[in-house]
XYZ file of C-alpha atoms in Angstrom:
527
model
C 109.422 105.573 135.806
C 107.790 103.339 137.455
C 107.097 100.388 134.504
C 103.420 101.302 134.671
C 103.885 104.578 134.488
C 106.275 103.458 131.178
C 102.854 101.922 129.627
C 100.983 104.563 130.871
C 103.113 107.243 128.660
C 103.719 104.608 125.505
C 99.519 104.472 125.016
C 100.130 108.374 124.806
C 103.268 107.738 122.254
C 100.395 105.922 120.219
C 97.557 108.088 121.068
C 100.179 110.983 119.543
C 100.881 109.278 116.674
C 97.242 108.607 116.313
C 96.441 112.845 115.482
C 99.980 113.991 114.561
C 99.300 110.925 111.589
C 95.773 113.133 110.723
C 97.252 116.600 110.653
C 100.097 115.340 107.876
C 97.941 114.062 106.341
C 95.295 117.549 106.043
C 98.449 119.304 105.933
C 99.900 116.844 102.819
C 103.789 115.899 104.416
C 105.799 113.510 105.630
C 104.073 111.698 108.889
C 107.519 111.524 109.821
C 108.001 115.100 109.256
C 104.373 115.721 111.676
C 106.116 113.152 114.192
C 109.490 114.429 114.936
C 107.644 117.616 115.287
C 105.212 116.827 117.646
C 107.702 114.655 118.967
C 109.966 117.926 119.615
C 106.953 119.164 120.985
C 106.008 116.905 123.513
C 109.334 116.974 124.740
C 109.533 120.972 126.068
C 106.633 120.849 127.387
C 106.486 120.968 131.072
C 105.813 117.626 133.229
C 106.308 114.645 130.140
C 109.634 113.156 131.983
C 112.293 112.546 129.803
C 113.218 110.721 127.420
C 116.708 108.474 127.222
C 117.290 106.360 124.064
C 118.561 102.943 125.094
C 120.965 102.242 121.884
C 121.507 98.964 122.287
C 117.946 98.539 123.148
C 116.878 100.671 119.262
C 118.529 98.742 117.446
C 117.143 95.367 118.651
C 114.195 96.052 118.640
C 113.049 98.725 116.029
C 115.612 97.263 114.032
C 115.592 94.448 112.379
C 111.738 94.118 112.282
C 111.776 96.795 109.710
C 114.686 95.634 108.409
C 113.059 92.011 107.537
C 109.932 93.760 105.833
C 111.500 96.212 103.547
C 112.927 93.111 102.539
C 110.118 91.664 102.635
C 108.516 93.413 100.200
C 111.526 94.562 97.622
C 111.238 93.623 94.394
C 114.226 91.065 94.023
C 114.872 90.999 89.618
C 114.696 95.461 89.958
C 116.915 95.702 93.491
C 119.439 92.425 92.314
C 119.271 94.810 87.964
C 120.470 97.896 89.563
C 123.005 96.339 92.455
C 125.445 97.821 90.803
C 124.572 101.726 91.322
C 122.535 100.733 95.176
C 126.442 99.431 96.222
C 127.584 103.011 94.228
C 125.505 105.149 96.929
C 126.149 102.160 100.273
C 130.208 102.165 100.066
C 131.110 105.120 98.246
C 128.770 107.907 98.764
C 128.939 106.642 102.246
C 132.230 106.861 102.924
C 132.623 110.352 100.512
C 130.620 111.754 102.635
C 132.596 111.124 106.112
C 135.685 111.924 104.918
C 133.928 115.301 103.489
C 132.321 115.785 107.402
C 135.820 115.010 108.676
C 137.464 117.797 106.740
C 134.706 119.794 107.839
C 134.078 119.736 110.819
C 138.687 120.092 111.377
C 138.665 122.830 109.920
C 136.151 124.716 112.533
C 137.202 122.399 115.561
C 141.099 122.256 115.269
C 141.379 121.621 119.067
C 139.131 117.768 118.626
C 141.663 114.800 116.772
C 140.818 114.216 113.885
C 139.907 110.840 114.064
C 136.457 112.439 116.407
C 135.646 114.168 112.545
C 136.172 111.111 110.796
C 133.382 109.541 114.074
C 130.873 112.777 112.789
C 131.230 111.827 109.438
C 130.302 107.828 110.061
C 127.445 108.887 111.484
C 125.186 110.825 108.846
C 126.935 109.849 106.383
C 124.562 106.504 105.778
C 121.327 107.650 104.449
C 118.153 105.419 107.592
C 116.078 102.980 106.125
C 113.195 104.125 108.472
C 113.635 107.074 107.319
C 114.037 106.441 103.749
C 111.175 104.397 103.612
C 108.546 106.319 105.366
C 108.909 109.433 102.380
C 109.162 106.632 100.027
C 106.204 105.023 100.034
C 103.386 108.120 99.070
C 105.389 109.501 96.706
C 105.149 108.030 93.253
C 108.683 108.073 91.728
C 110.072 106.115 88.611
C 110.192 102.365 89.705
C 114.202 102.973 89.264
C 115.030 105.988 91.517
C 113.411 104.454 94.463
C 114.830 100.476 93.461
C 117.930 102.585 94.186
C 117.551 104.289 97.859
C 115.424 101.678 99.436
C 117.971 99.151 98.342
C 120.995 102.083 99.804
C 119.317 102.537 102.410
C 118.771 98.168 103.071
C 122.620 98.150 103.103
C 125.060 100.652 103.856
C 124.558 100.550 107.173
C 128.081 97.953 107.314
C 130.188 101.024 106.131
C 128.719 103.126 108.291
C 129.327 101.404 110.646
C 132.500 100.008 110.529
C 134.054 103.269 110.114
C 132.334 104.467 112.752
C 134.322 101.720 114.399
C 136.997 102.275 113.569
C 137.181 106.461 113.994
C 135.992 105.681 117.732
C 138.824 102.985 118.824
C 141.822 105.375 116.561
C 139.860 108.363 118.428
C 140.389 106.286 122.344
C 143.470 104.985 121.539
C 145.429 107.575 118.793
C 145.792 104.002 116.379
C 144.619 103.002 113.225
C 145.324 100.008 110.496
C 143.899 100.731 106.843
C 144.044 96.855 105.973
C 142.221 96.095 109.497
C 139.664 98.570 108.632
C 139.137 96.958 105.091
C 139.009 93.074 106.588
C 136.386 93.832 109.419
C 134.553 95.144 106.584
C 134.955 92.274 104.286
C 134.235 89.834 106.836
C 131.408 92.188 108.188
C 130.104 92.332 104.450
C 130.659 88.889 103.943
C 129.582 87.434 107.339
C 126.657 89.545 107.416
C 125.759 87.462 104.331
C 126.540 84.251 104.767
C 124.671 84.216 108.485
C 120.862 85.954 106.866
C 121.441 83.462 103.393
C 121.487 80.098 105.996
C 119.160 80.892 109.054
C 116.518 82.641 105.818
C 117.226 78.681 104.366
C 116.312 77.085 107.550
C 113.254 79.291 108.277
C 112.506 78.227 104.918
C 112.875 74.046 106.122
C 110.564 74.776 109.980
C 107.447 76.897 108.455
C 106.791 74.801 105.376
C 106.259 72.612 108.265
C 104.607 75.044 110.295
C 101.123 74.971 108.088
C 99.463 77.192 109.968
C 99.228 80.401 108.869
C 99.913 82.378 112.546
C 102.754 80.598 113.341
C 104.402 81.203 109.938
C 103.331 84.636 110.573
C 105.195 84.853 114.634
C 107.933 82.669 112.525
C 109.146 85.238 109.646
C 109.312 87.783 113.182
C 111.252 85.996 115.395
C 113.780 85.405 112.072
C 114.656 89.586 112.115
C 115.548 88.892 115.397
C 117.745 85.977 115.179
C 119.448 87.212 112.346
C 120.352 90.213 113.877
C 120.845 88.865 116.509
C 122.666 85.997 115.104
C 124.874 88.646 113.272
C 126.064 90.494 115.500
C 127.258 88.275 117.735
C 129.452 86.676 115.001
C 130.501 90.360 114.540
C 129.608 90.991 111.678
C 126.568 93.402 110.308
C 123.062 91.834 111.966
C 121.485 94.619 109.345
C 122.886 92.563 106.162
C 121.566 89.860 107.549
C 118.588 90.145 108.304
C 118.368 91.774 104.718
C 118.809 89.225 103.629
C 117.137 86.717 105.521
C 114.504 89.263 104.718
C 115.054 89.423 100.824
C 115.100 85.039 100.800
C 111.611 85.600 102.475
C 110.797 87.537 99.881
C 111.484 85.488 97.412
C 109.843 82.984 98.200
C 106.843 83.623 99.690
C 104.756 83.015 96.553
C 106.074 79.465 96.151
C 106.148 78.662 100.126
C 103.225 80.294 101.831
C 99.619 79.946 101.215
C 97.198 82.508 100.206
C 96.418 83.016 104.093
C 99.447 83.638 105.391
C 100.270 86.393 102.745
C 96.979 88.245 103.122
C 97.655 87.580 107.263
C 101.277 88.494 106.511
C 100.907 91.398 104.778
C 98.100 92.913 107.283
C 99.921 91.507 109.983
C 103.707 94.078 109.145
C 102.078 96.810 107.600
C 100.412 97.289 111.184
C 104.132 96.798 113.334
C 105.708 98.817 110.760
C 103.264 102.459 111.497
C 103.396 101.485 114.846
C 107.680 100.999 115.392
C 107.561 103.506 112.249
C 106.271 105.781 114.279
C 106.893 105.447 117.820
C 110.889 105.642 115.624
C 110.070 109.668 115.104
C 107.976 110.358 117.564
C 111.281 109.659 120.400
C 114.165 111.037 118.212
C 112.272 114.491 118.461
C 111.442 113.886 123.100
C 115.218 113.443 122.582
C 115.458 116.691 121.870
C 115.247 117.325 125.596
C 118.156 114.919 126.736
C 120.172 116.059 124.431
C 119.506 120.682 124.930
C 121.045 118.586 129.232
C 123.449 116.969 127.950
C 125.250 120.518 126.536
C 123.494 122.348 128.816
C 127.570 122.491 130.364
C 128.602 124.200 127.156
C 126.316 127.080 126.938
C 128.999 129.289 127.593
C 130.046 128.338 123.259
C 127.295 127.854 122.443
C 127.806 130.658 120.588
C 130.328 128.760 118.889
C 128.632 126.042 118.581
C 126.117 126.581 115.669
C 128.344 127.308 112.680
C 131.028 124.375 113.244
C 126.695 122.713 113.522
C 125.908 124.492 110.679
C 128.230 123.103 108.573
C 128.511 119.510 109.238
C 123.674 119.907 108.271
C 124.734 122.195 105.047
C 128.022 119.598 103.681
C 126.154 116.292 104.405
C 123.466 117.209 101.913
C 126.261 119.225 99.259
C 128.493 116.073 99.608
C 125.376 113.541 98.257
C 124.895 115.600 95.595
C 128.476 115.991 94.415
C 129.128 112.522 94.875
C 125.777 111.722 92.769
C 126.699 113.940 90.258
C 130.793 113.268 89.760
C 129.450 109.579 89.320
C 126.456 109.740 86.898
C 129.292 112.166 84.672
C 131.786 109.040 85.089
C 129.325 106.841 84.018
C 129.067 108.977 80.713
C 132.650 108.698 80.114
C 131.828 105.233 80.468
C 129.699 104.928 78.496
C 129.789 103.510 75.124
C 129.146 105.232 72.147
C 125.172 104.437 70.777
C 124.708 103.093 74.353
C 121.128 104.876 76.133
C 122.043 107.615 79.099
C 122.548 105.372 81.995
C 118.545 107.686 84.323
C 120.513 107.958 86.350
C 122.694 110.891 84.682
C 119.720 113.490 84.114
C 120.113 116.625 86.173
C 116.488 115.964 87.783
C 117.341 112.467 89.661
C 120.287 113.589 90.952
C 118.949 116.510 92.066
C 115.581 113.698 93.447
C 118.297 110.167 94.142
C 120.490 113.880 96.184
C 117.726 115.582 98.255
C 116.515 112.336 98.984
C 119.195 111.318 102.419
C 116.884 110.797 104.669
C 118.479 110.378 107.961
C 117.501 108.706 111.611
C 117.705 106.231 113.532
C 121.083 105.060 112.858
C 121.867 108.249 112.961
C 121.267 108.878 116.590
C 121.228 106.072 117.689
C 125.066 106.197 116.176
C 125.970 109.200 118.419
C 124.420 107.731 121.851
C 126.575 104.440 121.599
C 129.743 106.439 121.726
C 131.419 105.830 124.859
C 131.142 108.165 127.563
C 134.802 109.720 127.611
C 134.555 110.605 124.040
C 135.839 113.538 123.123
C 133.475 116.426 122.179
C 130.479 113.925 121.978
C 128.567 116.580 123.120
C 128.839 118.258 120.100
C 128.629 115.180 117.347
C 125.116 114.177 119.659
C 124.035 117.238 118.515
C 125.463 117.628 114.862
C 123.306 114.637 114.386
C 119.958 115.943 116.194
C 120.959 118.956 113.581
C 121.202 116.148 110.690
C 117.600 113.968 111.332
C 116.237 117.050 111.709
C 117.061 119.318 108.468
C 116.941 116.701 106.590
C 113.450 114.729 107.762
C 111.868 118.482 108.152
C 113.117 119.872 104.584
C 114.085 117.632 103.136
C 111.503 115.409 103.400
C 109.145 117.304 103.393
C 109.911 118.970 100.211
C 111.217 116.280 97.823
C 107.330 115.549 96.340
C 107.130 118.999 95.201
C 110.110 119.039 94.151
C 109.625 115.410 92.278
C 106.622 117.091 90.526
C 108.284 120.545 89.455
C 111.539 118.635 87.813
C 108.632 116.973 86.170
C 110.857 112.792 87.233
C 107.778 111.065 87.365
C 107.312 109.557 84.149
C 103.701 108.546 82.990
C 105.830 105.900 79.889
C 106.030 103.698 82.967
C 102.930 103.552 84.490
C 101.332 103.657 81.577
C 104.195 100.494 80.378
C 103.567 98.641 84.049
C 98.746 98.848 82.924
C 100.270 97.126 79.458
C 102.244 94.214 81.477
C 99.165 94.012 84.451
C 96.544 93.799 80.848
C 99.287 91.171 80.123
C 99.093 88.865 82.663
C 96.415 89.263 83.104
C 95.144 87.414 79.809
C 97.481 84.940 80.437
C 96.577 83.939 83.750
C 92.466 83.699 82.585
C 93.771 82.196 79.789
C 95.430 79.267 81.473
C 92.606 79.157 83.905
C 90.179 78.540 81.333
C 92.490 75.560 79.825
C 92.303 73.980 83.202
C 88.792 74.157 83.631
C 88.294 72.550 80.151
C 90.240 70.033 80.867
C 87.756 69.613 84.135
C 84.519 69.903 82.687
C 84.219 67.093 80.110
C 83.688 64.207 81.550
C 85.153 60.530 79.466
C 80.771 60.040 79.464
C 81.466 63.598 77.177
C 78.961 65.060 79.061
C 80.248 68.877 80.560
C 79.832 68.048 84.469
C 81.275 71.884 84.854
C 79.073 74.758 82.135
C 78.471 77.930 83.372
C 81.976 76.925 85.479
C 83.023 76.138 81.756
C 81.151 79.377 80.415
C 82.705 81.751 83.731
C 86.466 81.111 82.505
C 85.933 81.356 78.574
C 84.461 84.588 79.029
C 87.219 85.811 81.490
C 89.033 84.735 78.829
C 87.912 86.523 75.837
C 87.363 89.549 78.185
C 91.205 89.509 79.552
C 91.866 89.566 75.712
C 90.144 92.201 74.592
C 91.036 94.462 77.731
C 94.647 94.218 76.300
C 94.111 94.909 73.071
C 92.622 98.125 74.415
C 91.838 98.598 77.786
C 91.277 102.922 77.317
C 88.496 101.441 75.438
C 87.440 98.887 77.657
C 88.184 101.087 81.381
C 84.588 102.374 81.608
C 82.784 98.740 81.264
C 85.774 97.680 83.991
C 85.449 100.116 86.339
C 81.163 100.020 86.115
C 81.956 95.690 85.968
C 83.880 95.709 89.362
C 81.861 98.615 90.812
C 78.873 96.053 90.167
C 81.217 93.477 91.506
C 81.917 95.500 94.709
C 77.687 97.021 95.129
C 76.848 92.952 95.620
C 79.136 91.782 98.035
C 77.992 95.441 100.328
C 74.487 93.735 99.939
C 76.225 90.197 100.495
C 78.140 91.907 103.422
C 74.859 93.938 104.770
C 72.806 90.648 104.687
C 75.183 88.576 106.817
C 75.179 90.869 108.976
C 70.847 90.664 110.174
C 70.812 87.561 110.649
C 73.952 88.374 112.377
C 72.153 89.772 114.969
C 69.146 88.409 114.385
C 70.383 84.896 115.263
C 69.743 83.318 112.654
C 73.656 81.993 112.249
C 76.141 81.527 115.269
C 78.697 83.586 115.170
C 81.690 81.195 113.261
C 79.563 80.982 109.784
C 79.586 84.570 110.183
C 82.750 85.060 110.478
C 83.858 82.592 107.376
C 81.146 83.763 104.599
C 82.402 87.200 106.376
C 86.609 86.725 105.460
C 85.566 85.400 101.793
C 83.404 88.793 100.826
C 86.670 90.030 102.124
C 88.187 88.180 99.999
C 85.922 89.368 97.527
C 86.559 92.808 97.811
C 90.534 93.123 98.189
C 90.280 91.407 94.466
C 87.787 94.102 92.794
C 89.178 97.044 95.358
C 93.253 95.594 93.467
C 90.753 94.459 90.074
C 88.363 98.411 89.354
């Protein structure tokens, strides 16, 4: 396609993503599933050009900002507290799945070397950060499960990519070094984390000097790309480097970024992630035509392909459940008498976390990155595509109903968070009141800010009453902020009337509107 045709096709895909997103919401389906199906339908339509994905370009353009966003908004305290479980999934589950897939594939396709099976296992073993995030953000799962799944998808690519690298080398050269593989894994991990820390630290120094919110938000995007490229140039993990940089920025954003920057950054990253995720999933569906073209020469053996591909898909799903069950049993055996059971050891939790192993763009790009003369590349590409489609469509679409069936939603956690928020608002209101109180009384003993003092005193008292009995005051709180929103709408209508009548300048209108926007956001969050 020409450059102009490519631009028009991308615009067409963006229109398609909006339509498919609306369809997904109407049918209550995960948008990722709707986008992949839509992409497959488009791929089979006449006149739609074939999409040939450049794996290196996809990894460079799409992955850094998506990883940065996920890491930036990760709750660091939860990530650190559950790091043992995250490491078990990111290392143990990936290695176990790789081994299981390699064994099954070699049994069914014995004419190909063992290394080919290991390469396929490494490609399909790591659940994808993009796929997991797109599904999990619409489910109300317990925070522990969400933290483990999101944390796993952020760091498991390092182990999967290292295994793939050595499997490819073994298949092409016929040699394999266990010591070399372990050493490479150590360097990929430590080098990526070190690069991410260094770039994140330098980025924070630069951000403190920028000041302007547009420049700061732009700098966070550039830091994602620089962190990824720098680590890859060192031969270490660009994924871990970008995740580390994102975690560092996310931890320091509250003290380093201004309120305006945080509001704009949240809006910017929300839109960017939506666009990138949508394009990725629809491109996965569109890549079906390329997959079909590649296996066109293998149609004489199509009847023999379906069994190993189906076996690989089933093995990927079952292996994760086996690992989760075994890990939970092992933790129970190690648990001391009288110690509380591990929340991840129950059957319901194990089932949900096992069923949540969606694969996505990393699996597809891993398959596409295989050398042209790699043994059995066509079969591996079809198997990888099948794993993506089945895990996203089947598991992603049924994860919510399964969580409801197993009653995995924990009302006590939601109640605890609500109580915690009430206590936090009470302490914030008291701190604000003390600050105003110290400034209200002048040296002459006269109160200079009586209305402000009264306002913050009232806030502190209401916050204390609400903390003592949230249920009793829920209706009062809802009515209060409902009135605030009504007043906000009236003010907004008056601003718009004055602007259209030519009574106020455009700049004044925008300033007043921005203040009302912030007030509305605060009221909606508290209602």
